[in-house]
Short mmCIF file of C-alpha atoms in Angstrom, two decimals:
data_model
loop_
_atom_site.label_atom_id
_atom_site.label_comp_id
_atom_site.label_asym_id
_atom_site.label_seq_id
_atom_site.Cartn_x
_atom_site.Cartn_y
_atom_site.Cartn_z
CA THR A 1 141.01 130.24 97.58
CA ARG A 2 142.60 131.95 94.58
CA TYR A 3 143.26 130.03 91.40
CA ILE A 4 145.10 131.29 88.33
CA GLY A 5 144.95 129.37 85.06
CA ASP A 6 146.36 130.36 81.69
CA TRP A 7 145.85 129.51 78.04
CA SER A 8 147.48 130.81 74.91
CA SER A 9 147.65 130.42 71.15
CA ASP A 10 149.19 132.35 68.29
CA VAL A 11 146.56 133.91 66.04
CA CYS A 12 147.41 136.69 63.59
CA SER A 13 150.64 137.34 65.51
CA SER A 14 148.60 138.00 68.63
CA ASP A 15 148.95 135.94 71.79
CA LEU A 16 146.00 135.34 74.04
CA ALA A 17 146.40 134.19 77.60
CA LEU A 18 143.50 133.16 79.74
CA VAL A 19 142.64 133.32 82.63
CA ALA A 20 142.87 134.64 86.11
CA CYS A 21 139.78 132.68 86.98
CA ALA A 22 139.64 133.04 90.72
CA PHE A 23 137.25 131.75 93.32
CA ALA A 24 137.64 133.50 96.62
CA GLY A 25 136.90 132.41 100.15
CA SER A 26 138.45 132.12 103.55
CA ALA A 27 138.78 128.34 103.30
CA SER A 28 142.16 126.78 102.84
CA ALA A 29 143.02 124.55 99.88
CA GLN A 30 142.15 121.51 102.02
CA THR A 31 138.61 122.48 103.06
CA TYR A 32 136.55 122.51 99.87
CA ASN A 33 133.21 120.78 100.08
CA ARG A 34 132.85 119.81 96.44
CA LEU A 35 134.09 120.34 92.86
CA VAL A 36 132.17 121.79 89.89
CA VAL A 37 133.83 121.55 86.45
CA PHE A 38 133.18 123.32 83.14
CA GLY A 39 135.53 122.89 80.19
CA ASP A 40 136.77 120.87 77.24
CA SER A 41 138.80 117.69 76.67
CA LEU A 42 141.41 118.65 79.26
CA SER A 43 138.76 118.33 81.99
CA ASP A 44 136.31 115.81 80.46
CA ASN A 45 135.95 112.79 82.78
CA GLY A 46 134.06 110.77 80.19
CA ASN A 47 131.09 113.01 79.33
CA LEU A 48 131.55 112.97 75.56
CA TYR A 49 132.19 109.23 75.70
CA LEU A 50 128.96 108.77 77.63
CA ALA A 51 126.95 111.04 75.34
CA SER A 52 128.31 109.36 72.18
CA ALA A 53 127.46 105.86 73.40
CA GLY A 54 131.10 104.95 73.88
CA THR A 55 132.40 106.01 70.48
CA GLN A 56 134.25 109.29 71.20
CA PRO A 57 137.07 109.31 71.98
CA PRO A 58 138.01 105.78 70.86
CA SER A 59 139.06 103.80 73.92
CA PRO A 60 141.58 102.30 73.50
CA PRO A 61 143.93 103.98 72.72
CA TYR A 62 142.44 106.63 75.01
CA TYR A 63 141.85 105.79 78.67
CA GLN A 64 138.26 104.87 79.59
CA GLY A 65 136.66 107.66 77.56
CA ARG A 66 139.12 110.37 78.60
CA PHE A 67 141.21 112.36 76.13
CA SER A 68 144.22 111.12 78.03
CA THR A 69 146.32 108.07 78.85
CA GLY A 70 144.91 108.18 82.39
CA PRO A 71 142.55 110.17 84.61
CA VAL A 72 142.28 113.88 83.72
CA PHE A 73 143.53 116.47 86.19
CA THR A 74 140.09 117.21 87.65
CA GLU A 75 139.94 113.59 88.79
CA LEU A 76 143.17 114.01 90.73
CA LEU A 77 141.90 116.79 93.00
CA GLY A 78 140.43 114.51 95.64
CA PHE A 79 136.76 114.63 94.58
CA ASN A 80 134.56 111.97 93.03
CA ALA A 81 132.69 114.19 90.55
CA VAL A 82 129.77 112.59 88.74
CA ASN A 83 129.19 113.04 85.02
CA PHE A 84 127.03 115.79 83.52
CA ASN A 85 123.77 113.90 84.09
CA GLY A 86 124.39 113.38 87.80
CA SER A 87 123.13 115.29 90.82
CA VAL A 88 124.05 119.00 90.99
CA SER A 89 124.10 118.93 94.80
CA GLY A 90 127.50 117.25 94.97
CA SER A 91 130.67 117.27 92.89
CA ILE A 92 129.83 117.30 89.18
CA ASN A 93 131.71 117.58 85.88
CA TYR A 94 130.10 119.25 82.85
CA ALA A 95 133.22 119.39 80.64
CA PHE A 96 133.00 117.94 77.12
CA GLY A 97 135.85 117.17 74.75
CA GLY A 98 135.82 119.61 71.81
CA ALA A 99 133.73 122.22 73.63
CA ARG A 100 134.17 125.90 72.87
CA THR A 101 133.57 128.64 75.44
CA ASP A 102 130.38 129.77 73.70
CA SER A 103 126.70 128.86 74.01
CA SER A 104 126.59 126.29 71.21
CA ALA A 105 124.04 123.55 71.87
CA GLY A 106 126.42 120.87 70.68
CA PRO A 107 127.28 118.19 70.70
CA PRO A 108 129.53 119.00 72.39
CA PRO A 109 127.81 121.75 74.38
CA GLY A 110 129.75 125.00 74.74
CA MET A 111 130.87 126.11 78.19
CA LEU A 112 128.13 128.72 78.44
CA THR A 113 125.64 125.96 77.67
CA GLN A 114 127.29 123.77 80.31
CA LEU A 115 126.88 126.54 82.86
CA ALA A 116 123.27 127.14 81.82
CA ALA A 117 122.49 123.42 82.15
CA TYR A 118 123.97 123.40 85.64
CA THR A 119 122.04 126.45 86.87
CA SER A 120 118.79 125.38 85.17
CA ARG A 121 118.86 122.21 87.25
CA GLY A 122 119.21 124.23 90.45
CA GLY A 123 123.00 124.30 90.60
CA THR A 124 124.53 127.13 92.63
CA PHE A 125 127.99 128.14 93.86
CA GLY A 126 128.98 128.34 97.50
CA ALA A 127 131.93 129.85 99.33
CA ASN A 128 133.50 126.43 99.90
CA ASP A 129 133.05 125.13 96.33
CA LEU A 130 136.06 124.54 94.11
CA VAL A 131 135.10 125.51 90.55
CA SER A 132 137.27 124.70 87.53
CA VAL A 133 136.68 126.71 84.32
CA LEU A 134 139.24 125.74 81.68
CA GLY A 135 138.82 126.25 77.95
CA GLY A 136 139.45 128.45 74.96
CA ALA A 137 141.72 126.44 72.69
CA ASN A 138 138.84 125.05 70.64
CA ASP A 139 137.57 128.57 69.96
CA ILE A 140 140.86 129.21 68.20
CA PHE A 141 141.31 125.83 66.52
CA GLN A 142 137.76 125.83 65.17
CA GLY A 143 137.81 129.53 64.31
CA LEU A 144 141.20 129.98 62.65
CA PRO A 145 139.84 131.04 59.23
CA ALA A 146 137.69 133.81 60.72
CA ALA A 147 140.35 134.84 63.21
CA GLY A 148 142.94 135.02 60.46
CA ALA A 149 140.79 137.53 58.63
CA SER A 150 140.02 139.54 61.76
CA SER A 151 141.82 142.66 62.93
CA ASN A 152 140.87 141.85 66.52
CA PRO A 153 141.64 138.20 67.35
CA VAL A 154 141.60 139.03 71.07
CA ALA A 155 137.80 139.05 70.75
CA ALA A 156 138.06 135.25 70.73
CA ILE A 157 138.17 135.25 74.53
CA THR A 158 134.97 137.27 74.88
CA PRO A 159 132.85 134.13 75.57
CA VAL A 160 135.23 133.22 78.40
CA ALA A 161 134.74 136.63 79.99
CA THR A 162 131.00 136.06 79.63
CA THR A 163 131.35 132.70 81.38
CA ALA A 164 133.14 134.42 84.25
CA ALA A 165 130.34 137.02 84.44
CA ASN A 166 127.73 134.26 84.54
CA ILE A 167 129.56 132.54 87.39
CA VAL A 168 129.50 135.80 89.34
CA ALA A 169 125.78 136.20 88.60
CA SER A 170 125.23 132.67 89.96
CA GLY A 171 126.88 133.49 93.27
CA GLY A 172 130.51 132.58 92.55
CA GLU A 173 133.50 134.82 92.00
CA ALA A 174 135.54 134.85 88.80
CA LEU A 175 137.81 137.14 86.78
CA ALA A 176 138.93 136.83 83.15
CA VAL A 177 142.19 138.55 82.20
CA ALA A 178 143.86 138.74 78.76
CA ALA A 179 147.66 138.54 78.84
CA ASP A 180 150.68 137.33 76.89
CA VAL A 181 152.36 134.65 79.01
CA SER A 182 155.63 135.07 77.13
CA SER A 183 155.84 138.62 78.53
CA GLU A 184 157.31 139.00 82.02
CA SER A 185 155.33 142.18 82.65
CA ASP A 186 152.08 140.53 81.51
CA CYS A 187 152.71 137.52 83.76
CA PHE A 188 153.24 139.76 86.75
CA ALA A 189 150.18 141.83 85.85
CA LEU A 190 148.08 138.65 85.55
CA VAL A 191 149.01 137.54 89.06
CA GLU A 192 148.56 141.04 90.46
CA ALA A 193 145.05 141.24 88.94
CA ALA A 194 144.08 138.09 90.83
CA ARG A 195 145.68 139.39 94.04
CA LYS A 196 143.89 142.72 93.77
CA GLN A 197 140.53 141.05 93.29
CA PHE A 198 140.84 138.08 95.66
CA GLY A 199 143.97 138.33 97.81
CA PRO A 200 147.04 136.04 97.87
CA VAL A 201 147.16 133.25 95.28
CA ASP A 202 146.83 129.64 96.50
CA ILE A 203 147.03 127.67 93.24
CA LEU A 204 148.72 128.29 89.88
CA VAL A 205 147.80 126.11 86.89
CA ASN A 206 150.20 126.54 83.96
CA ASN A 207 148.13 125.48 80.96
CA ALA A 208 149.32 127.82 78.19
CA ALA A 209 150.90 126.13 75.19
CA LEU A 210 152.11 126.94 71.71
CA THR A 211 153.13 124.43 69.02
CA TYR A 212 154.03 124.78 65.36
CA TYR A 213 153.67 121.49 63.50
CA LEU A 214 156.66 121.88 61.17
CA PRO A 215 159.48 119.59 60.00
CA THR A 216 162.63 119.93 62.08
CA ASP A 217 164.94 120.68 59.14
CA THR A 218 162.91 123.76 58.12
CA TYR A 219 161.71 124.84 61.57
CA PRO A 220 162.21 128.64 61.83
CA THR A 221 164.44 129.63 64.73
CA ASN A 222 162.17 132.51 65.73
CA ARG A 223 159.26 130.11 66.14
CA TRP A 224 161.42 127.75 68.19
CA ILE A 225 162.27 130.65 70.50
CA ARG A 226 158.61 131.67 70.60
CA CYS A 227 157.53 128.18 71.69
CA PHE A 228 160.02 128.22 74.56
CA ALA A 229 158.88 131.70 75.58
CA VAL A 230 155.28 130.48 75.97
CA ASN A 231 155.83 126.89 77.09
CA VAL A 232 158.86 127.26 79.39
CA HIS A 233 159.64 130.85 80.31
CA GLY A 234 155.98 131.80 80.91
CA PRO A 235 155.36 129.10 83.54
CA PHE A 236 158.68 129.98 85.20
CA MET A 237 157.80 133.69 85.43
CA LEU A 238 154.31 132.95 86.78
CA ALA A 239 155.71 130.50 89.32
CA LYS A 240 158.31 133.04 90.38
CA GLU A 241 155.60 135.63 91.02
CA VAL A 242 153.16 133.40 92.96
CA LEU A 243 155.98 132.21 95.23
CA LYS A 244 155.76 135.65 96.81
CA ASP A 245 152.41 134.47 98.19
CA PHE A 246 153.36 130.85 98.84
CA ILE A 247 156.61 131.24 100.79
CA PRO A 248 155.42 133.54 103.61
CA ARG A 249 152.42 131.27 104.25
CA ARG A 250 154.34 128.02 103.64
CA SER A 251 151.40 126.91 101.50
CA GLY A 252 150.48 126.77 97.81
CA ALA A 253 150.39 124.53 94.76
CA ILE A 254 151.63 124.76 91.16
CA VAL A 255 150.20 122.46 88.48
CA ASN A 256 152.06 122.23 85.15
CA ARG A 257 149.87 120.64 82.47
CA SER A 258 150.54 118.89 79.18
CA GLU A 259 148.31 116.86 76.89
CA GLU A 260 148.10 114.00 74.44
CA HIS A 261 149.93 115.77 71.60
CA THR A 262 153.20 114.74 73.24
CA SER A 263 152.43 111.22 72.05
CA GLU A 264 152.58 112.30 68.40
CA LEU A 265 156.35 112.71 68.20
CA GLN A 266 156.75 109.66 65.98
CA SER A 267 154.65 111.27 63.26
CA PRO A 268 156.57 111.56 59.93
CA MET A 269 156.37 115.35 60.21
CA TYR A 270 158.99 115.19 62.98
CA LEU A 271 161.36 112.78 61.25
#
């Protein structure tokens, strides 16, 4: 099954979109045997909460140790994945809130470290495994000073490409693609890259987002337009393209994601 996920952030006027992270197989979307998860707060099913003895994130207001008001999306896929210290033979979630895509030991452990922990315990990837690899935003948020001084901010996704390579080395199939999701041609190229490598797309996850935390009365119009290009037009263009695969087969799924920042609208900065 082919999965396309995306991520983006403005750094030094350069937009980074990740990922065509695809896991191929002849199985349909309904015949996966188990789920393996690597990532950050968007996928964390309580790992950081467990590792911090119930202190991070504070719950309440967060839901049962998730960085969410309810179960995270990986818990809605029909699998009962155990936490990071569970058995690697079944569904397991290694995602930690705040994780980068690098090999930092943590806490929280980077995604490369998550992958290494999984494989060191005998974890492998099979043709009927559903693998979620979602991250990258923390690399930017935690690396803004260095990225701002860099002439090549696109290098920020290098660890993600390395993660994809490690998945391939462990028996899975993955592809990392850099693209600007506000660009129609880049969106189409992103989908085509997944098609070329793995065949028709089965699942699209729209995860890219761009936000400028600025007061409304001084909010620059060009940034307002830029936000809509990434947050609205990008998902539309990607959905439009994957429908070419969905409609003939009468099968496919599109997941549009948001996160907890939508709850911050009552902050004085917006008033």
